[in-house]
């Protein structure tokens, strides 16, 4: 067998394994659930109702097409948050697989992020329906939407590698992460616009890559404009750096996973 053929066989094996593990994850998550995967849509819709009420009756944010605005943010944030929380335990929750000789442990965090991506993609048609009902015109700028989603995937995957490897040693990490994500949710313009925030605090959003991703998604969907390419380039560079660092840390620490579990 040539080197190229061996690599192709390895890629095919990893692809099939990823598909099998994602399918298993979906089945386990919704086992004996009457509504199944619909829960992944029900949760953001329930959040949407609360934020629409707050926007119109309490906060009065005055954001055009607010249901589309906030639903765009909720879908992206929920994917990011659930991926980090679930992937943190992806190694410690799969002791049997980790201890199996030759099993590619690096695929486990990817399974969690990919499962979240499937939920995200299933909800996208609902978002487009909201946009159509709200009178938001769909423009060619939407062609940039998959690129922005891909950047979020890379950024999230890199972070999950770091968290999954650290959680093997520091088991309090998952609890601490829950608190950090709760704080980050309020510091990220998921349900409000940066325009609602005093200008002296805008620097908080400029260093937050998730805020940049949300702004880009809303720009192409709600404003019909191409994203700010320089900002996307910055997020893409950061995502690749985090992914390289996360994968390197995961690969290095994975050598002692079987002993520590």
mmCIF file of C-alpha atoms in Angstrom:
data_model
loop_
_atom_site.group_PDB
_atom_site.id
_atom_site.type_symbol
_atom_site.label_atom_id
_atom_site.label_comp_id
_atom_site.label_asym_id
_atom_site.label_seq_id
_atom_site.Cartn_x
_atom_site.Cartn_y
_atom_site.Cartn_z
ATOM 1 C CA UNK A 1 0.000 0.000 0.000
ATOM 2 C CA UNK A 2 1.399 3.425 -0.964
ATOM 3 C CA UNK A 3 1.698 6.295 1.512
ATOM 4 C CA UNK A 4 -1.073 8.233 -0.241
ATOM 5 C CA UNK A 5 -3.383 5.219 -0.178
ATOM 6 C CA UNK A 6 -2.660 4.699 3.509
ATOM 7 C CA UNK A 7 -3.510 8.300 4.301
ATOM 8 C CA UNK A 8 -6.700 8.121 2.285
ATOM 9 C CA UNK A 9 -7.709 4.962 4.122
ATOM 10 C CA UNK A 10 -7.048 6.739 7.432
ATOM 11 C CA UNK A 11 -9.154 9.753 6.376
ATOM 12 C CA UNK A 12 -11.982 7.446 5.317
ATOM 13 C CA UNK A 13 -11.810 5.608 8.647
ATOM 14 C CA UNK A 14 -11.941 8.874 10.635
ATOM 15 C CA UNK A 15 -14.843 10.172 8.524
ATOM 16 C CA UNK A 16 -16.861 7.000 9.066
ATOM 17 C CA UNK A 17 -16.003 6.948 12.774
ATOM 18 C CA UNK A 18 -17.042 10.600 13.159
ATOM 19 C CA UNK A 19 -20.361 9.904 11.447
ATOM 20 C CA UNK A 20 -20.959 6.861 13.648
ATOM 21 C CA UNK A 21 -20.132 8.698 16.899
ATOM 22 C CA UNK A 22 -22.250 11.734 15.986
ATOM 23 C CA UNK A 23 -25.167 9.400 15.255
ATOM 24 C CA UNK A 24 -24.626 7.681 18.605
ATOM 25 C CA UNK A 25 -24.491 11.073 20.370
ATOM 26 C CA UNK A 26 -27.793 12.143 18.834
ATOM 27 C CA UNK A 27 -29.473 8.854 19.749
ATOM 28 C CA UNK A 28 -28.249 8.987 23.359
ATOM 29 C CA UNK A 29 -29.171 12.629 23.816
ATOM 30 C CA UNK A 30 -32.784 12.112 22.755
ATOM 31 C CA UNK A 31 -33.295 8.534 23.910
ATOM 32 C CA UNK A 32 -36.920 8.019 25.033
ATOM 33 C CA UNK A 33 -37.639 11.693 24.359
ATOM 34 C CA UNK A 34 -41.057 12.284 22.805
ATOM 35 C CA UNK A 35 -39.936 15.355 20.848
ATOM 36 C CA UNK A 36 -36.380 14.245 20.108
ATOM 37 C CA UNK A 37 -34.200 16.713 18.241
ATOM 38 C CA UNK A 38 -37.039 19.240 18.278
ATOM 39 C CA UNK A 39 -35.807 20.231 21.756
ATOM 40 C CA UNK A 40 -32.788 21.853 20.134
ATOM 41 C CA UNK A 41 -35.214 24.243 18.458
ATOM 42 C CA UNK A 42 -37.697 24.591 21.318
ATOM 43 C CA UNK A 43 -35.069 25.962 23.705
ATOM 44 C CA UNK A 44 -33.975 28.934 21.547
ATOM 45 C CA UNK A 45 -37.596 29.632 20.606
ATOM 46 C CA UNK A 46 -38.504 29.833 24.314
ATOM 47 C CA UNK A 47 -35.535 32.151 24.882
ATOM 48 C CA UNK A 48 -36.666 34.201 21.896
ATOM 49 C CA UNK A 49 -40.111 34.763 23.438
ATOM 50 C CA UNK A 50 -38.556 35.999 26.689
ATOM 51 C CA UNK A 51 -36.158 38.383 24.969
ATOM 52 C CA UNK A 52 -38.851 39.766 22.647
ATOM 53 C CA UNK A 53 -40.994 40.462 25.722
ATOM 54 C CA UNK A 54 -38.069 42.146 27.509
ATOM 55 C CA UNK A 55 -37.175 44.171 24.434
ATOM 56 C CA UNK A 56 -40.690 45.511 23.894
ATOM 57 C CA UNK A 57 -41.895 45.866 27.498
ATOM 58 C CA UNK A 58 -38.883 46.339 29.764
ATOM 59 C CA UNK A 59 -35.626 47.308 28.054
ATOM 60 C CA UNK A 60 -37.053 48.986 24.926
ATOM 61 C CA UNK A 61 -33.977 48.284 22.825
ATOM 62 C CA UNK A 62 -35.522 49.579 19.578
ATOM 63 C CA UNK A 63 -33.654 47.152 17.311
ATOM 64 C CA UNK A 64 -35.142 46.649 13.805
ATOM 65 C CA UNK A 65 -36.369 43.107 13.082
ATOM 66 C CA UNK A 66 -35.601 42.178 16.683
ATOM 67 C CA UNK A 67 -36.919 38.552 16.550
ATOM 68 C CA UNK A 68 -34.546 37.806 13.651
ATOM 69 C CA UNK A 69 -31.749 39.743 15.353
ATOM 70 C CA UNK A 70 -31.981 37.863 18.636
ATOM 71 C CA UNK A 71 -32.699 34.439 17.086
ATOM 72 C CA UNK A 72 -29.525 34.777 14.999
ATOM 73 C CA UNK A 73 -27.580 35.436 18.181
ATOM 74 C CA UNK A 74 -29.244 32.694 20.213
ATOM 75 C CA UNK A 75 -28.611 29.946 17.657
ATOM 76 C CA UNK A 76 -24.952 30.844 17.335
ATOM 77 C CA UNK A 77 -24.417 31.314 21.078
ATOM 78 C CA UNK A 78 -26.232 28.109 22.057
ATOM 79 C CA UNK A 79 -24.088 26.113 19.629
ATOM 80 C CA UNK A 80 -20.922 27.701 21.064
ATOM 81 C CA UNK A 81 -21.961 27.268 24.698
ATOM 82 C CA UNK A 82 -23.276 23.703 24.478
ATOM 83 C CA UNK A 83 -20.219 22.577 22.510
ATOM 84 C CA UNK A 84 -17.809 23.878 25.136
ATOM 85 C CA UNK A 85 -19.778 22.501 28.076
ATOM 86 C CA UNK A 86 -20.315 19.045 26.593
ATOM 87 C CA UNK A 87 -16.879 18.714 25.000
ATOM 88 C CA UNK A 88 -15.181 19.464 28.317
ATOM 89 C CA UNK A 89 -16.285 16.030 29.530
ATOM 90 C CA UNK A 90 -15.829 14.304 26.172
ATOM 91 C CA UNK A 91 -12.690 12.465 27.348
ATOM 92 C CA UNK A 92 -13.668 11.720 30.954
ATOM 93 C CA UNK A 93 -17.130 10.515 29.880
ATOM 94 C CA UNK A 94 -15.709 8.038 27.367
ATOM 95 C CA UNK A 95 -13.272 5.989 29.425
ATOM 96 C CA UNK A 96 -13.979 2.768 27.534
ATOM 97 C CA UNK A 97 -13.184 4.347 24.180
ATOM 98 C CA UNK A 98 -10.057 6.113 25.478
ATOM 99 C CA UNK A 99 -8.680 2.846 26.866
ATOM 100 C CA UNK A 100 -9.228 1.040 23.561
ATOM 101 C CA UNK A 101 -5.838 0.599 21.785
ATOM 102 C CA UNK A 102 -5.500 2.743 18.691
ATOM 103 C CA UNK A 103 -8.667 4.761 19.280
ATOM 104 C CA UNK A 104 -8.216 8.356 17.968
ATOM 105 C CA UNK A 105 -9.111 10.343 21.106
ATOM 106 C CA UNK A 106 -8.940 13.634 19.210
ATOM 107 C CA UNK A 107 -12.180 12.767 17.481
ATOM 108 C CA UNK A 108 -14.234 13.025 20.685
ATOM 109 C CA UNK A 109 -14.285 16.860 21.036
ATOM 110 C CA UNK A 110 -14.978 17.084 17.299
ATOM 111 C CA UNK A 111 -18.039 14.856 17.746
ATOM 112 C CA UNK A 112 -19.548 17.333 20.214
ATOM 113 C CA UNK A 113 -18.928 20.366 18.010
ATOM 114 C CA UNK A 114 -20.250 18.520 14.942
ATOM 115 C CA UNK A 115 -23.398 17.470 16.821
ATOM 116 C CA UNK A 116 -23.987 21.110 17.771
ATOM 117 C CA UNK A 117 -23.451 22.122 14.157
ATOM 118 C CA UNK A 118 -26.165 19.684 13.036
ATOM 119 C CA UNK A 119 -28.607 21.252 15.498
ATOM 120 C CA UNK A 120 -27.599 24.692 14.255
ATOM 121 C CA UNK A 121 -28.157 23.744 10.626
ATOM 122 C CA UNK A 122 -31.542 22.197 11.446
ATOM 123 C CA UNK A 123 -32.638 25.506 12.974
ATOM 124 C CA UNK A 124 -31.432 27.689 10.079
ATOM 125 C CA UNK A 125 -34.597 27.199 7.945
ATOM 126 C CA UNK A 126 -36.642 28.540 10.865
ATOM 127 C CA UNK A 127 -34.369 31.586 11.015
ATOM 128 C CA UNK A 128 -34.855 32.189 7.289
ATOM 129 C CA UNK A 129 -38.629 31.886 7.704
ATOM 130 C CA UNK A 130 -38.481 34.500 10.473
ATOM 131 C CA UNK A 131 -36.461 36.736 8.165
ATOM 132 C CA UNK A 132 -38.960 36.325 5.318
ATOM 133 C CA UNK A 133 -41.967 36.984 7.582
ATOM 134 C CA UNK A 134 -40.243 40.064 9.023
ATOM 135 C CA UNK A 135 -39.668 41.443 5.532
ATOM 136 C CA UNK A 136 -35.886 41.075 5.620
ATOM 137 C CA UNK A 137 -34.656 40.875 1.988
ATOM 138 C CA UNK A 138 -32.294 37.991 1.269
ATOM 139 C CA UNK A 139 -29.294 39.309 -0.676
ATOM 140 C CA UNK A 140 -26.135 37.802 -2.258
ATOM 141 C CA UNK A 141 -24.285 38.754 0.931
ATOM 142 C CA UNK A 142 -25.793 35.588 2.439
ATOM 143 C CA UNK A 143 -23.169 33.666 0.462
ATOM 144 C CA UNK A 144 -20.737 34.699 3.214
ATOM 145 C CA UNK A 145 -22.896 32.995 5.855
ATOM 146 C CA UNK A 146 -21.258 29.530 5.513
ATOM 147 C CA UNK A 147 -17.794 31.095 5.811
ATOM 148 C CA UNK A 148 -18.733 32.774 9.095
ATOM 149 C CA UNK A 149 -20.210 29.513 10.393
ATOM 150 C CA UNK A 150 -16.986 27.725 9.427
ATOM 151 C CA UNK A 151 -14.946 30.236 11.418
ATOM 152 C CA UNK A 152 -17.126 29.633 14.458
ATOM 153 C CA UNK A 153 -16.645 25.879 13.990
ATOM 154 C CA UNK A 154 -12.842 26.212 13.943
ATOM 155 C CA UNK A 155 -12.763 28.554 16.938
ATOM 156 C CA UNK A 156 -15.076 26.322 18.963
ATOM 157 C CA UNK A 157 -13.179 23.164 18.040
ATOM 158 C CA UNK A 158 -9.871 24.668 19.138
ATOM 159 C CA UNK A 159 -11.330 25.669 22.504
ATOM 160 C CA UNK A 160 -12.887 22.238 23.036
ATOM 161 C CA UNK A 161 -9.496 20.549 22.561
ATOM 162 C CA UNK A 162 -8.025 22.753 25.278
ATOM 163 C CA UNK A 163 -10.927 22.273 27.679
ATOM 164 C CA UNK A 164 -11.248 18.507 27.151
ATOM 165 C CA UNK A 165 -7.551 17.922 27.861
ATOM 166 C CA UNK A 166 -7.485 20.228 30.912
ATOM 167 C CA UNK A 167 -10.621 18.641 32.379
ATOM 168 C CA UNK A 168 -8.888 15.273 32.676
ATOM 169 C CA UNK A 169 -6.654 16.793 35.384
ATOM 170 C CA UNK A 170 -8.827 19.647 36.718
ATOM 171 C CA UNK A 171 -12.294 18.190 37.277
ATOM 172 C CA UNK A 172 -13.685 21.494 38.616
ATOM 173 C CA UNK A 173 -13.189 23.015 35.196
ATOM 174 C CA UNK A 174 -16.678 22.114 33.945
ATOM 175 C CA UNK A 175 -18.329 23.935 36.871
ATOM 176 C CA UNK A 176 -16.041 26.940 36.481
ATOM 177 C CA UNK A 177 -16.709 26.996 32.751
ATOM 178 C CA UNK A 178 -20.463 27.168 33.387
ATOM 179 C CA UNK A 179 -19.962 30.353 35.409
ATOM 180 C CA UNK A 180 -17.589 31.884 32.855
ATOM 181 C CA UNK A 181 -19.981 31.184 29.984
ATOM 182 C CA UNK A 182 -22.865 32.711 31.925
ATOM 183 C CA UNK A 183 -20.837 35.900 32.413
ATOM 184 C CA UNK A 184 -19.681 35.880 28.786
ATOM 185 C CA UNK A 185 -23.283 35.536 27.612
ATOM 186 C CA UNK A 186 -24.169 38.882 29.172
ATOM 187 C CA UNK A 187 -20.951 40.465 27.885
ATOM 188 C CA UNK A 188 -21.665 39.296 24.335
ATOM 189 C CA UNK A 189 -24.315 41.115 22.265
ATOM 190 C CA UNK A 190 -26.608 38.110 21.908
ATOM 191 C CA UNK A 191 -29.879 39.845 22.813
ATOM 192 C CA UNK A 192 -28.773 43.481 22.556
ATOM 193 C CA UNK A 193 -26.830 45.560 20.084
ATOM 194 C CA UNK A 194 -23.448 47.175 20.821
ATOM 195 C CA UNK A 195 -25.214 50.411 19.877
ATOM 196 C CA UNK A 196 -27.213 50.066 23.115
ATOM 197 C CA UNK A 197 -23.969 50.143 25.114
ATOM 198 C CA UNK A 198 -21.980 53.306 26.019
ATOM 199 C CA UNK A 199 -19.087 53.841 23.632
ATOM 200 C CA UNK A 200 -16.412 53.493 26.325
ATOM 201 C CA UNK A 201 -17.324 49.787 26.658
ATOM 202 C CA UNK A 202 -17.126 48.926 22.954
ATOM 203 C CA UNK A 203 -13.577 47.648 23.463
ATOM 204 C CA UNK A 204 -15.089 44.636 25.272
ATOM 205 C CA UNK A 205 -16.739 43.551 22.031
ATOM 206 C CA UNK A 206 -13.678 44.176 19.874
ATOM 207 C CA UNK A 207 -11.667 41.568 21.815
ATOM 208 C CA UNK A 208 -14.547 39.085 21.886
ATOM 209 C CA UNK A 209 -14.406 36.863 18.757
ATOM 210 C CA UNK A 210 -17.941 35.580 19.355
ATOM 211 C CA UNK A 211 -19.209 39.165 19.268
ATOM 212 C CA UNK A 212 -17.447 39.646 15.925
ATOM 213 C CA UNK A 213 -19.020 36.461 14.564
ATOM 214 C CA UNK A 214 -22.502 37.552 15.663
ATOM 215 C CA UNK A 215 -21.995 40.984 14.113
ATOM 216 C CA UNK A 216 -20.921 39.392 10.826
ATOM 217 C CA UNK A 217 -23.907 37.014 10.752
ATOM 218 C CA UNK A 218 -26.340 39.872 11.371
ATOM 219 C CA UNK A 219 -24.619 42.093 8.828
ATOM 220 C CA UNK A 220 -25.074 39.588 5.982
ATOM 221 C CA UNK A 221 -28.570 38.493 7.033
ATOM 222 C CA UNK A 222 -30.244 41.626 8.373
ATOM 223 C CA UNK A 223 -28.358 44.410 6.599
ATOM 224 C CA UNK A 224 -27.690 42.594 3.322
ATOM 225 C CA UNK A 225 -24.058 43.724 3.377
ATOM 226 C CA UNK A 226 -20.844 41.783 3.045
ATOM 227 C CA UNK A 227 -19.053 41.245 6.362
ATOM 228 C CA UNK A 228 -16.120 43.365 7.452
ATOM 229 C CA UNK A 229 -13.411 41.196 5.894
ATOM 230 C CA UNK A 230 -10.613 42.608 8.037
ATOM 231 C CA UNK A 231 -12.482 41.599 11.201
ATOM 232 C CA UNK A 232 -13.224 38.133 9.801
ATOM 233 C CA UNK A 233 -9.556 37.749 8.885
ATOM 234 C CA UNK A 234 -8.683 38.536 12.500
ATOM 235 C CA UNK A 235 -11.185 35.981 13.805
ATOM 236 C CA UNK A 236 -9.988 33.409 11.279
ATOM 237 C CA UNK A 237 -6.358 33.909 12.293
ATOM 238 C CA UNK A 238 -7.295 33.616 15.956
ATOM 239 C CA UNK A 239 -9.418 30.509 15.294
ATOM 240 C CA UNK A 240 -6.562 28.758 13.477
ATOM 241 C CA UNK A 241 -4.096 29.711 16.236
ATOM 242 C CA UNK A 242 -6.444 28.425 18.955
ATOM 243 C CA UNK A 243 -7.073 25.238 16.970
ATOM 244 C CA UNK A 244 -3.333 24.609 16.492
ATOM 245 C CA UNK A 245 -2.639 25.261 20.177
ATOM 246 C CA UNK A 246 -5.612 23.238 21.380
ATOM 247 C CA UNK A 247 -4.814 20.256 19.176
ATOM 248 C CA UNK A 248 -1.136 20.323 20.203
ATOM 249 C CA UNK A 249 -2.041 20.394 23.908
ATOM 250 C CA UNK A 250 -4.634 17.647 23.438
ATOM 251 C CA UNK A 251 -2.235 15.412 21.498
ATOM 252 C CA UNK A 252 0.514 15.859 24.072
ATOM 253 C CA UNK A 253 -1.686 15.233 27.113
ATOM 254 C CA UNK A 254 -3.645 12.390 25.487
ATOM 255 C CA UNK A 255 -0.681 10.076 26.068
ATOM 256 C CA UNK A 256 -1.597 9.860 29.753
ATOM 257 C CA UNK A 257 -5.399 9.923 29.444
ATOM 258 C CA UNK A 258 -5.718 6.164 29.988
ATOM 259 C CA UNK A 259 -3.672 6.367 33.208
ATOM 260 C CA UNK A 260 -5.601 9.297 34.688
ATOM 261 C CA UNK A 261 -9.104 8.038 33.920
#
